[in-house]
Amino acid sequence: METVDAVVIGAGFAGLRALYRLRGMGKKVRVLEASEGVGGVWYHNGYPGARCDVESYDYSYSFSPELEQDWRWSERYATQPEILRYINHVADRFDLRKDIHFSTFMEEASYDEKAARWTIKSRDGRVWSAQYFVMCVGQLSTTKAPNYPGQSDFQGEIIHSGVWPKHKVDFAGKRVAIIGTGSSGMQMTPIIAKEAKHLTVFQRTANFSIPASNAPVSDEEDRQVKATYRQRREQAWNSPTGLGFKPNKQSALDVSPEEREKVYEAAWNRLGYGFALTYFDILLSKPANDTAAEFIRKKIGAVINDPVVREKLVPKGHAFAARRPSVDSGYFQAFNRDNVELADVRECPIVAFTPEGIRTTAKSHEFDIIIFATGFDAFTGSLLKPNIVGRSGRTLREKWSAGPVTQLGVSVSDFPNMLIVVGPGSPSLLSNVMVSTEEQIDWLAELIRNMDAQHIVEFEAEPEAEVRWVAHVNERAKETLYMTADSYYNGAEVAGKPKVFMPYSGGVRGYRRILHKCAEEGYTGFALRTQPAALGGVPVKLQTVLS
Ligand code: N01
């Protein structure tokens, strides 16, 4: 058994940032990473067309001005290979690999109440003892796939977008199926369409999407961003979503239809995902949302030639952005190609897989490759996969059986000294997750620094504070349109998952204020003890010293 100060689970953007920050405080840290490389989702999601839908300059670390200045992004929205190069560069530049155990799946973690330490075990039998147990496991890292009758009889290749093989998948001359039309399915469709002999896209729900308007970054743009990078970061930190542009404070209903059309047109050609912020109430008011949804429907419809296909591809039945919209590069236009077919699985469900392909209620399709772009068990999937055992043998699975419960999204009562980064109860996937990741890790590091300074050995969310926070998360969600649609925001993506709204919709700036106030007031909602509770330790008042 190795004894360290902190064990961090996951070597994606969050895990590396946590390692860098905690190591900088003099902590002995180990990162356990199940795969063979750094990058988390960016390591695994190597499907054709995978790229970020947050602008590269904003989807990058802010902790090192030198790194910001040295790294040269080539495109407005970086591709997966470029993002992977970036994170590998970060790992090398800051010498992070020496503290990462790759190919190490954390299977179990249990809290020793008397020692106030976690015992963490990997699948291959190695053991670590750590005061802090930091979960940086990602929100979209546990894939989910359907299980159709006959699936194992299919003689071609089945691939999931979220665990894309490392070898090159050759689509030339192949008959390909994509099941799922979220961001992954939409990003890969136009690229595979160009290579494959025939492509069939199986759609269950037509999704909203905004054109990426991707472009190479010119030297002049690069120079401009880098000259004012601090201001751009400040703006992102103080914005509702962590994106580097100013949201509009106007209501969509306070302007004339002509004015709105002009604003939407400009946003359509420039903002990508930020289109949802064109007016502040697009996600708050159905009538405001209808104006945006109608504009998008018209735009999507205008690029699809076949009226039957158009009717199926134009999204209906849910408010724009109540489910995560995509940002695409030619998705809808791909259906104008002769080799691309749309299969509507609501109208004609998949009945079974066959050795040759897929049988729906309408017909049998023959395929060489079937791709599941069917998404993830979001937010809680990877947190609940290992067996995490807190006080009195209580598991996290038991504690969260009716949905995730946290104090401020970072901590759970009965699981002292465990920290969760960008998990449920925090802005997480409703924000530029890079901003949220850095914000939370810096806050958690400050908590640890203050604990060290005042000899606190155990911190724990107070149960009443958790109840208040979950109620607050729900109240904020009720102000929005998010609960009006089934989505992975509210657990509807997995059958049987509790239907609760998981991320915090109060915005990056609002959340940041709450975190800071909590710290300034001595970490309200947390019990801080100089002796473990199991040895009679009682909460003490912390005099926060802010650095
Ligand atoms: O997954 P999804 P994703 N039969 O859950 C369908 C991020 N991301 O991998 O909508 C038929 O969005 C399902 O149908 P329905 C981003 O946050 C970012 O595409 O449930 N279809 C849906 O169409 C994104 O939101 C980037 O009716 C089935 C699709 O599969 C998130 O990851 C790029 C089915 C799943 O869509 C997840 O995206 C890619 C079945 N049995 C991803 N089961 C960036 O650009 C599921 N579906 C940063």
Coordinates of C-alpha atoms and ligand atoms in Angstrom, one line a residue:
M1 CA 0.0 0.0 0.0
E2 CA 1.3 3.4 -0.9
T3 CA 0.4 6.3 1.5
V4 CA -0.2 9.7 -0.2
D5 CA -2.0 12.9 0.6
A6 CA -4.5 12.7 -2.3
V7 CA -5.6 10.2 -4.8
V8 CA -7.2 11.7 -7.9
I9 CA -9.3 9.5 -10.2
G10 CA -9.1 10.3 -13.9
A11 CA -6.4 11.9 -16.0
G12 CA -8.6 14.1 -18.1
F13 CA -8.6 17.9 -18.0
A14 CA -9.9 17.9 -14.4
G15 CA -7.6 15.2 -13.1
L16 CA -4.5 16.9 -14.6
R17 CA -5.5 20.2 -13.2
A18 CA -6.1 18.7 -9.7
L19 CA -2.7 17.0 -9.8
Y20 CA -1.0 20.2 -10.9
R21 CA -2.6 22.3 -8.2
L22 CA -2.3 19.9 -5.3
R23 CA 1.3 19.1 -6.2
G24 CA 2.0 22.8 -6.3
M25 CA 0.8 22.9 -2.6
G26 CA 3.4 20.3 -1.7
K27 CA 0.9 17.4 -1.6
K28 CA 1.9 13.9 -2.6
V29 CA -0.6 13.0 -5.2
R30 CA -1.3 10.0 -7.3
V31 CA -3.7 9.9 -10.3
L32 CA -5.4 6.6 -11.2
E33 CA -6.4 6.4 -14.9
A34 CA -8.2 3.5 -16.4
S35 CA -6.9 4.0 -19.9
E36 CA -3.4 4.1 -21.3
G37 CA -3.2 7.8 -21.9
V38 CA -4.2 11.3 -20.7
G39 CA -7.2 13.1 -22.0
G40 CA -10.3 11.4 -20.6
V41 CA -13.2 11.7 -23.0
W42 CA -10.8 13.2 -25.5
Y43 CA -8.7 10.1 -25.3
H44 CA -11.7 7.9 -26.1
N45 CA -13.9 9.9 -28.4
G46 CA -11.7 9.6 -31.5
Y47 CA -14.6 9.2 -34.0
P48 CA -14.4 11.1 -37.3
G49 CA -15.4 14.7 -37.0
A50 CA -15.1 14.8 -33.2
R51 CA -14.3 18.3 -32.1
C52 CA -15.2 20.7 -29.3
D53 CA -18.2 23.0 -29.6
V54 CA -16.6 25.6 -27.3
E55 CA -14.1 27.8 -28.9
S56 CA -10.5 26.6 -28.5
Y57 CA -9.3 29.7 -26.7
D58 CA -12.0 29.2 -24.1
Y59 CA -11.7 25.4 -23.9
S60 CA -8.2 25.5 -22.5
Y61 CA -6.5 26.0 -19.2
S62 CA -6.2 29.4 -17.8
F63 CA -3.8 28.6 -14.9
S64 CA -0.6 29.3 -16.9
P65 CA -0.3 32.6 -18.9
E66 CA 2.9 31.1 -20.5
L67 CA 1.0 28.1 -21.7
E68 CA -1.8 30.3 -23.0
Q69 CA 0.7 32.4 -25.0
D70 CA 2.8 29.4 -26.3
W71 CA 0.0 27.2 -27.5
R72 CA -1.2 27.9 -31.0
W73 CA -4.7 26.7 -31.8
S74 CA -5.2 26.0 -35.5
E75 CA -9.0 26.2 -35.6
R76 CA -11.8 28.0 -33.9
Y77 CA -13.2 24.7 -32.7
A78 CA -10.4 22.3 -32.2
T79 CA -10.6 18.7 -33.4
Q80 CA -10.2 15.8 -31.0
P81 CA -6.6 15.1 -32.2
E82 CA -5.6 18.7 -31.6
I83 CA -7.2 18.7 -28.1
L84 CA -5.4 15.5 -27.3
R85 CA -2.1 17.0 -28.5
Y86 CA -2.8 19.9 -26.2
I87 CA -3.5 17.9 -23.1
N88 CA -0.4 15.7 -23.8
H89 CA 1.6 18.8 -24.2
V90 CA 0.3 20.0 -20.8
A91 CA 1.1 16.6 -19.2
D92 CA 4.7 16.8 -20.5
R93 CA 5.2 20.5 -19.9
F94 CA 4.3 20.3 -16.3
D95 CA 5.9 16.8 -15.8
L96 CA 2.6 15.3 -14.7
R97 CA 2.9 11.8 -16.0
K98 CA 5.3 10.7 -13.2
D99 CA 2.4 10.8 -10.7
I100 CA -0.2 9.1 -13.0
H101 CA -0.8 5.3 -12.9
F102 CA -2.2 4.4 -16.3
S103 CA -4.3 1.3 -17.1
T104 CA -5.4 1.5 -13.5
F105 CA -9.1 1.1 -12.9
M106 CA -10.2 2.2 -9.4
E107 CA -12.6 -0.5 -8.3
E108 CA -13.2 0.3 -4.7
A109 CA -12.7 3.1 -2.2
S110 CA -13.7 3.0 1.4
Y111 CA -13.5 5.5 4.2
D112 CA -11.7 4.6 7.4
E113 CA -13.6 6.6 9.9
K114 CA -11.0 6.5 12.7
A115 CA -8.1 7.3 10.5
A116 CA -10.0 9.9 8.5
R117 CA -8.4 8.4 5.4
W118 CA -9.6 6.7 2.2
T119 CA -8.3 3.2 1.2
I120 CA -8.4 3.0 -2.6
K121 CA -8.1 -0.2 -4.5
S122 CA -7.5 -0.8 -8.2
R123 CA -8.9 -3.7 -10.1
D124 CA -5.4 -5.3 -10.3
G125 CA -5.1 -5.3 -6.5
R126 CA -2.9 -2.3 -5.8
V127 CA -3.9 -0.2 -2.8
W128 CA -3.4 3.5 -1.8
S129 CA -4.2 5.3 1.4
A130 CA -5.0 9.0 1.1
Q131 CA -6.5 11.8 3.2
Y132 CA -8.3 13.2 0.1
F133 CA -10.1 11.3 -2.5
V134 CA -10.8 13.4 -5.6
M135 CA -13.2 12.2 -8.3
C136 CA -12.4 13.7 -11.7
V137 CA -14.2 11.0 -13.7
G138 CA -16.0 13.2 -16.2
Q139 CA -19.7 13.5 -16.8
L140 CA -19.9 11.8 -20.1
S141 CA -17.5 8.9 -19.7
T142 CA -19.6 5.9 -19.1
T143 CA -21.0 4.9 -22.4
K144 CA -24.5 3.4 -22.9
A145 CA -25.5 1.2 -25.8
P146 CA -28.7 -0.6 -26.7
N147 CA -28.9 -4.4 -26.5
Y148 CA -31.1 -5.6 -29.4
P149 CA -32.0 -9.2 -29.9
G150 CA -29.4 -10.9 -32.2
Q151 CA -26.8 -8.2 -31.5
S152 CA -24.0 -10.7 -30.9
D153 CA -24.8 -12.4 -34.2
F154 CA -23.9 -9.4 -36.3
Q155 CA -20.9 -10.4 -38.4
G156 CA -19.6 -6.9 -39.1
E157 CA -18.0 -4.5 -36.7
I158 CA -19.9 -2.7 -33.9
I159 CA -18.3 0.5 -32.5
H160 CA -19.4 2.9 -29.8
S161 CA -18.5 6.6 -30.5
G162 CA -17.4 7.0 -26.9
V163 CA -14.8 4.2 -27.0
W164 CA -13.6 4.7 -30.6
P165 CA -10.9 2.2 -31.6
K166 CA -7.3 3.4 -31.8
H167 CA -6.8 1.9 -35.3
K168 CA -8.1 3.7 -38.3
V169 CA -11.6 2.6 -39.2
D170 CA -11.8 2.4 -43.0
F171 CA -15.2 3.3 -44.3
A172 CA -14.4 3.2 -48.0
G173 CA -16.7 0.9 -49.9
K174 CA -18.6 0.0 -46.7
R175 CA -22.2 0.0 -45.7
V176 CA -22.4 1.9 -42.4
A177 CA -25.1 2.5 -39.8
I178 CA -25.1 5.2 -37.2
I179 CA -27.6 4.9 -34.4
G180 CA -28.1 8.1 -32.5
T181 CA -28.3 11.7 -33.6
G182 CA -26.9 13.7 -30.6
S183 CA -23.6 15.7 -31.0
S184 CA -21.6 12.6 -31.7
G185 CA -23.8 11.2 -34.4
M186 CA -24.3 14.6 -36.0
Q187 CA -20.5 15.3 -36.1
M188 CA -19.6 12.0 -37.7
T189 CA -22.4 11.8 -40.2
P190 CA -21.1 14.3 -42.9
I191 CA -17.6 12.8 -42.7
I192 CA -18.5 9.2 -42.9
A193 CA -21.1 10.0 -45.6
K194 CA -18.2 11.2 -47.8
E195 CA -16.2 8.0 -47.3
A196 CA -18.7 5.2 -47.1
K197 CA -20.5 3.5 -49.9
H198 CA -23.8 3.9 -48.1
L199 CA -24.7 5.4 -44.8
T200 CA -28.0 4.9 -42.9
V201 CA -28.6 7.2 -39.9
F202 CA -31.1 5.8 -37.4
Q203 CA -32.9 8.7 -35.7
R204 CA -35.1 8.5 -32.6
T205 CA -35.3 12.2 -31.8
A206 CA -34.6 15.1 -34.3
N207 CA -32.2 17.4 -32.5
F208 CA -31.6 21.1 -32.8
S209 CA -28.2 22.1 -34.2
I210 CA -26.4 25.3 -35.0
P211 CA -23.7 25.5 -37.6
A212 CA -20.2 25.5 -36.1
S213 CA -18.9 28.2 -38.5
N214 CA -15.6 26.7 -37.9
A215 CA -12.5 28.3 -39.5
P216 CA -8.8 28.3 -39.2
V217 CA -7.4 30.8 -36.7
S218 CA -5.3 33.4 -38.5
D219 CA -2.1 34.8 -37.0
E220 CA -3.9 38.1 -36.5
E221 CA -6.8 36.5 -34.6
D222 CA -4.3 34.6 -32.5
R223 CA -2.4 37.7 -31.7
Q224 CA -5.5 39.6 -30.8
V225 CA -6.8 36.9 -28.4
K226 CA -3.5 36.6 -26.8
A227 CA -3.1 40.3 -26.3
T228 CA -6.3 40.4 -24.3
Y229 CA -6.5 36.9 -22.9
R230 CA -6.9 38.0 -19.3
Q231 CA -10.0 40.1 -20.2
R232 CA -11.4 37.2 -22.2
R233 CA -11.0 34.9 -19.2
E234 CA -12.5 37.5 -16.8
Q235 CA -15.5 37.7 -19.0
A236 CA -15.9 34.0 -19.1
W237 CA -15.6 33.6 -15.3
N238 CA -18.2 36.3 -14.9
S239 CA -20.6 35.0 -17.5
P240 CA -23.6 32.7 -17.1
T241 CA -22.0 29.9 -19.0
G242 CA -18.3 30.4 -19.0
L243 CA -18.2 31.3 -22.7
G244 CA -16.0 34.2 -23.6
F245 CA -18.6 36.6 -25.0
K246 CA -21.1 39.0 -23.5
P247 CA -24.7 37.6 -23.3
N248 CA -27.6 39.8 -24.3
K249 CA -29.6 41.3 -21.4
Q250 CA -32.6 41.8 -23.6
S251 CA -35.7 39.6 -23.8
A252 CA -36.4 38.0 -27.2
L253 CA -40.0 39.4 -26.8
D254 CA -38.9 43.0 -26.3
V255 CA -37.7 43.5 -29.9
S256 CA -39.5 43.6 -33.2
P257 CA -39.6 40.4 -35.3
E258 CA -37.4 42.1 -37.9
E259 CA -34.8 43.1 -35.3
R260 CA -34.9 39.6 -33.8
E261 CA -34.4 38.0 -37.2
K262 CA -31.4 40.2 -37.8
V263 CA -29.9 39.2 -34.4
Y264 CA -30.6 35.5 -34.9
E265 CA -29.1 35.6 -38.4
A266 CA -25.9 37.1 -37.0
A267 CA -25.7 34.6 -34.2
W268 CA -26.5 31.7 -36.6
N269 CA -23.4 32.5 -38.6
R270 CA -21.1 33.1 -35.7
L271 CA -22.0 31.9 -32.2
G272 CA -22.4 28.1 -32.5
Y273 CA -23.7 26.9 -29.1
G274 CA -23.8 30.5 -27.9
F275 CA -26.9 30.9 -30.1
A276 CA -28.9 29.9 -27.0
L277 CA -27.7 33.0 -25.3
T278 CA -28.8 35.4 -28.0
Y279 CA -31.5 36.7 -25.7
F280 CA -31.4 36.1 -21.9
D281 CA -34.8 34.4 -21.8
I282 CA -34.5 31.8 -24.5
L283 CA -34.1 29.1 -21.9
L284 CA -36.5 30.7 -19.4
S285 CA -39.6 31.5 -21.4
K286 CA -41.5 29.3 -23.8
P287 CA -42.7 32.2 -26.0
A288 CA -39.1 33.5 -26.2
N289 CA -37.8 30.1 -26.9
D290 CA -40.4 29.6 -29.7
T291 CA -38.9 32.5 -31.6
A292 CA -35.5 30.9 -31.6
A293 CA -36.8 27.4 -32.3
E294 CA -38.8 28.6 -35.2
F295 CA -35.8 30.4 -36.7
I296 CA -33.7 27.3 -36.4
R297 CA -36.4 25.1 -37.9
K298 CA -36.6 27.4 -40.9
K299 CA -32.8 27.3 -41.3
I300 CA -32.6 23.6 -41.0
G301 CA -35.5 23.0 -43.4
A302 CA -34.0 25.3 -46.0
V303 CA -30.9 23.1 -46.5
I304 CA -32.7 19.7 -46.9
N305 CA -33.9 18.9 -50.4
D306 CA -36.3 16.0 -49.8
P307 CA -39.5 17.1 -48.2
V308 CA -40.1 13.8 -46.4
V309 CA -36.6 13.7 -45.0
R310 CA -36.9 17.4 -44.1
E311 CA -40.1 16.8 -42.2
K312 CA -38.3 14.1 -40.1
L313 CA -35.1 16.0 -39.5
V314 CA -36.6 19.3 -38.4
P315 CA -36.8 19.1 -34.6
K316 CA -40.2 19.3 -33.0
G317 CA -41.7 18.4 -29.6
H318 CA -39.1 19.9 -27.3
A319 CA -37.9 23.5 -26.6
F320 CA -34.7 24.6 -28.2
A321 CA -31.7 23.8 -25.9
A322 CA -33.9 22.1 -23.3
R323 CA -31.9 19.1 -24.5
R324 CA -28.3 19.7 -25.4
P325 CA -28.3 21.1 -28.9
S326 CA -25.5 20.2 -31.3
V327 CA -23.0 22.3 -33.2
D328 CA -22.5 20.7 -36.6
S329 CA -20.6 21.1 -39.9
G330 CA -22.9 20.0 -42.7
Y331 CA -25.0 17.4 -40.8
F332 CA -28.3 18.2 -42.5
Q333 CA -26.8 18.8 -45.9
A334 CA -25.4 15.2 -45.8
F335 CA -28.9 13.9 -46.3
N336 CA -29.0 15.4 -49.7
R337 CA -26.4 12.9 -50.8
D338 CA -27.5 9.8 -52.8
N339 CA -25.7 7.5 -50.5
V340 CA -27.2 8.7 -47.2
E341 CA -30.6 7.5 -45.9
L342 CA -32.5 8.4 -42.8
A343 CA -34.3 5.7 -40.8
D344 CA -36.8 6.9 -38.4
V345 CA -36.9 4.5 -35.5
R346 CA -39.9 6.0 -33.9
E347 CA -41.9 5.2 -37.0
C348 CA -40.2 1.9 -37.7
P349 CA -38.4 0.7 -34.6
I350 CA -35.4 -1.6 -34.8
V351 CA -36.7 -5.2 -34.2
A352 CA -33.4 -7.1 -34.1
F353 CA -29.8 -7.3 -35.3
T354 CA -29.2 -10.0 -37.9
P355 CA -25.9 -11.5 -39.0
E356 CA -26.0 -9.1 -42.0
G357 CA -27.3 -6.0 -40.3
I358 CA -30.5 -4.5 -38.8
R359 CA -34.1 -5.4 -39.2
T360 CA -36.7 -2.7 -38.5
T361 CA -40.4 -3.1 -38.7
A362 CA -40.1 -1.7 -42.2
K363 CA -37.2 -3.6 -43.8
S364 CA -33.9 -5.4 -43.4
H365 CA -30.7 -3.3 -43.8
E366 CA -27.3 -4.8 -44.6
F367 CA -24.2 -3.3 -43.0
D368 CA -20.5 -3.8 -42.6
I369 CA -20.1 -1.4 -39.7
I370 CA -22.7 -0.3 -37.1
I371 CA -21.9 2.7 -34.9
F372 CA -23.6 3.3 -31.6
A373 CA -23.6 7.1 -31.2
T374 CA -26.1 6.4 -28.3
G375 CA -24.5 8.5 -25.6
F376 CA -23.6 8.1 -22.0
D377 CA -24.9 7.4 -18.5
A378 CA -24.4 11.1 -17.8
F379 CA -23.2 12.8 -14.6
T380 CA -23.5 9.8 -12.3
G381 CA -22.4 6.8 -14.5
S382 CA -18.7 7.0 -13.7
L383 CA -19.2 8.1 -10.1
L384 CA -21.3 5.1 -9.3
K385 CA -19.4 2.5 -11.3
P386 CA -16.8 1.9 -8.6
N387 CA -17.9 0.7 -5.1
I388 CA -17.5 3.8 -3.0
V389 CA -18.1 3.1 0.7
G390 CA -18.5 5.9 3.2
R391 CA -19.4 6.1 6.9
S392 CA -20.9 2.9 8.5
G393 CA -20.5 1.0 5.3
R394 CA -23.0 3.1 3.4
T395 CA -22.3 3.1 -0.3
L396 CA -22.6 6.1 -2.7
R397 CA -24.9 4.0 -4.8
E398 CA -27.3 3.6 -1.8
K399 CA -26.9 7.3 -0.9
W400 CA -27.8 8.4 -4.4
S401 CA -30.5 5.8 -5.1
A402 CA -33.1 8.5 -5.6
G403 CA -30.7 10.8 -7.4
P404 CA -27.4 12.6 -6.6
V405 CA -27.3 14.6 -3.4
T406 CA -24.4 17.0 -2.7
Q407 CA -23.4 20.1 -0.9
L408 CA -22.6 22.6 -3.6
G409 CA -21.9 19.8 -6.0
V410 CA -18.5 19.1 -4.4
S411 CA -19.1 17.0 -1.3
V412 CA -21.4 14.4 0.1
S413 CA -22.3 13.8 3.7
D414 CA -21.2 10.4 5.0
F415 CA -18.3 10.6 2.5
P416 CA -15.9 12.9 4.3
N417 CA -12.7 14.1 2.6
M418 CA -14.1 13.0 -0.8
L419 CA -14.3 15.7 -3.4
I420 CA -16.2 15.7 -6.7
V421 CA -15.2 17.9 -9.6
V422 CA -17.8 19.1 -12.1
G423 CA -20.3 16.5 -11.0
P424 CA -24.0 16.8 -10.4
G425 CA -25.1 19.8 -8.4
S426 CA -22.6 22.1 -10.2
P427 CA -22.8 24.0 -13.5
S428 CA -20.8 21.2 -15.1
L429 CA -22.3 20.4 -18.6
L430 CA -24.4 23.6 -18.6
S431 CA -21.2 25.6 -18.7
N432 CA -17.9 25.7 -20.5
V433 CA -16.8 22.8 -18.4
M434 CA -13.1 24.0 -18.5
V435 CA -14.1 27.1 -16.6
S436 CA -16.1 25.1 -14.1
T437 CA -13.3 22.6 -13.6
E438 CA -10.7 25.2 -12.8
E439 CA -13.0 27.1 -10.6
Q440 CA -13.9 24.1 -8.5
I441 CA -10.4 22.8 -8.3
D442 CA -9.0 26.1 -7.1
W443 CA -11.8 26.4 -4.5
L444 CA -11.1 22.8 -3.3
A445 CA -7.4 23.5 -3.1
E446 CA -8.1 26.6 -1.0
L447 CA -10.3 24.5 1.3
I448 CA -7.5 22.1 1.8
R449 CA -5.0 24.9 2.4
N450 CA -7.2 26.3 5.1
M451 CA -7.7 22.9 6.6
D452 CA -4.0 22.3 6.8
A453 CA -3.4 25.7 8.3
Q454 CA -5.9 25.0 11.1
H455 CA -5.1 21.3 11.6
I456 CA -8.4 20.1 10.3
V457 CA -8.3 16.4 9.4
E458 CA -11.8 15.8 8.3
F459 CA -14.3 17.8 6.4
E460 CA -17.8 16.7 5.5
A461 CA -20.9 18.1 4.0
E462 CA -23.7 18.8 6.6
P463 CA -26.8 16.7 5.8
E464 CA -29.1 19.8 6.2
A465 CA -26.9 21.8 3.8
E466 CA -27.1 19.1 1.2
V467 CA -30.9 19.1 1.5
R468 CA -30.9 22.9 1.0
W469 CA -28.5 22.7 -2.0
V470 CA -30.5 20.1 -3.8
A471 CA -33.7 22.1 -3.2
H472 CA -31.9 25.2 -4.6
V473 CA -30.7 23.3 -7.7
N474 CA -34.3 22.2 -8.3
E475 CA -35.7 25.7 -7.7
R476 CA -33.3 27.1 -10.3
A477 CA -34.1 24.3 -12.7
K478 CA -37.8 25.1 -12.4
E479 CA -37.2 28.6 -13.6
T480 CA -35.9 27.2 -16.9
L481 CA -37.3 25.0 -19.6
Y482 CA -34.8 22.2 -18.9
M483 CA -37.4 20.0 -17.2
T484 CA -39.8 20.3 -20.1
A485 CA -37.9 17.7 -22.1
D486 CA -36.5 14.3 -21.5
S487 CA -32.7 14.6 -21.6
Y488 CA -29.5 13.5 -19.9
Y489 CA -29.7 16.6 -17.8
N490 CA -32.5 15.0 -15.9
G491 CA -31.7 11.3 -16.0
A492 CA -34.1 10.4 -18.8
E493 CA -31.3 9.0 -21.0
V494 CA -31.1 5.7 -19.0
A495 CA -34.2 3.6 -18.3
G496 CA -34.8 3.4 -14.6
K497 CA -32.5 6.2 -13.6
P498 CA -34.1 8.6 -11.1
K499 CA -35.6 11.5 -13.0
V500 CA -34.0 14.5 -11.3
F501 CA -32.3 17.6 -12.7
M502 CA -28.6 17.1 -12.1
P503 CA -26.5 20.1 -13.1
Y504 CA -26.8 23.5 -11.5
S505 CA -28.5 26.0 -13.8
G506 CA -27.8 29.1 -11.8
G507 CA -24.9 30.0 -14.0
V508 CA -21.1 30.1 -13.7
R509 CA -21.0 33.5 -12.1
G510 CA -23.8 32.8 -9.6
Y511 CA -22.2 29.5 -8.6
R512 CA -18.8 31.2 -8.2
R513 CA -20.3 33.7 -5.9
I514 CA -21.9 31.0 -3.8
L515 CA -18.6 29.1 -3.6
H516 CA -16.7 32.2 -2.5
K517 CA -19.3 33.2 0.0
C518 CA -19.2 29.8 1.5
A519 CA -15.4 30.0 1.9
E520 CA -15.4 33.5 3.2
E521 CA -17.9 32.5 5.9
G522 CA -15.7 29.7 7.1
Y523 CA -17.1 27.0 4.8
T524 CA -20.7 27.1 5.8
G525 CA -22.5 23.8 5.2
F526 CA -19.4 21.8 5.9
A527 CA -18.4 20.2 9.3
L528 CA -14.7 20.7 9.8
R529 CA -13.0 18.7 12.5
T530 CA -9.6 18.5 14.1
Q531 CA -10.3 15.0 15.2
P532 CA -12.3 12.4 13.2
A533 CA -16.0 12.3 14.2
A534 CA -15.5 8.6 14.9
L535 CA -13.0 9.6 17.6
G536 CA -15.3 12.2 19.2
G537 CA -14.2 15.1 17.0
V538 CA -16.7 18.0 16.8
P539 CA -17.0 20.7 14.2
V540 CA -14.9 23.7 14.7
K541 CA -15.2 27.2 13.3
L542 CA -12.6 27.9 10.6
Q543 CA -11.1 31.3 10.3
T544 CA -10.8 31.4 6.5
V545 CA -7.6 33.0 5.2
L546 CA -8.2 33.8 1.5
S547 CA -5.1 33.8 -0.6
Ligands
N01_1 O1 -24.9 11.4 -27.0 P1 -26.4 12.0 -26.8 P2 -23.7 12.0 -27.8 N1 -32.2 3.7 -30.4 O2 -26.9 11.4 -25.5 C1 -29.9 8.1 -29.4 C2 -21.0 15.9 -25.6 N2 -20.3 15.9 -26.9 O3 -22.6 11.1 -27.7 O4 -32.5 11.6 -28.3 C3 -32.1 4.8 -31.2 O5 -26.5 13.4 -27.0 C4 -30.6 9.3 -28.7 O6 -31.9 9.4 -29.0 P3 -32.9 10.2 -28.1 C5 -22.1 16.9 -25.6 O7 -22.3 17.4 -24.4 C6 -19.8 17.1 -27.2 O8 -24.2 12.4 -29.2 O9 -32.6 9.7 -26.7 N3 -31.4 5.9 -30.8 C7 -29.7 10.4 -29.2 O10 -30.0 10.8 -30.4 C8 -23.2 16.0 -26.0 O11 -24.5 16.5 -25.7 C9 -19.2 17.2 -28.4 O12 -34.3 9.9 -28.6 C10 -30.9 5.9 -29.5 C11 -28.3 9.7 -29.2 O13 -28.5 8.4 -29.3 C12 -22.8 14.7 -25.2 O14 -21.5 14.6 -25.3 C13 -19.2 16.1 -29.3 C14 -31.0 4.8 -28.7 C15 -27.5 10.0 -28.0 O15 -27.2 11.4 -28.0 C16 -23.4 13.4 -25.7 O16 -23.4 13.4 -27.1 C17 -19.8 15.0 -28.9 C18 -31.7 3.7 -29.2 N4 -31.8 2.6 -28.5 C19 -20.4 14.9 -27.7 N5 -30.4 5.1 -27.6 C20 -18.6 18.4 -28.6 O17 -18.7 19.0 -29.6 C21 -29.9 6.3 -27.7 N6 -30.2 6.8 -28.9 C22 -17.8 19.0 -27.5

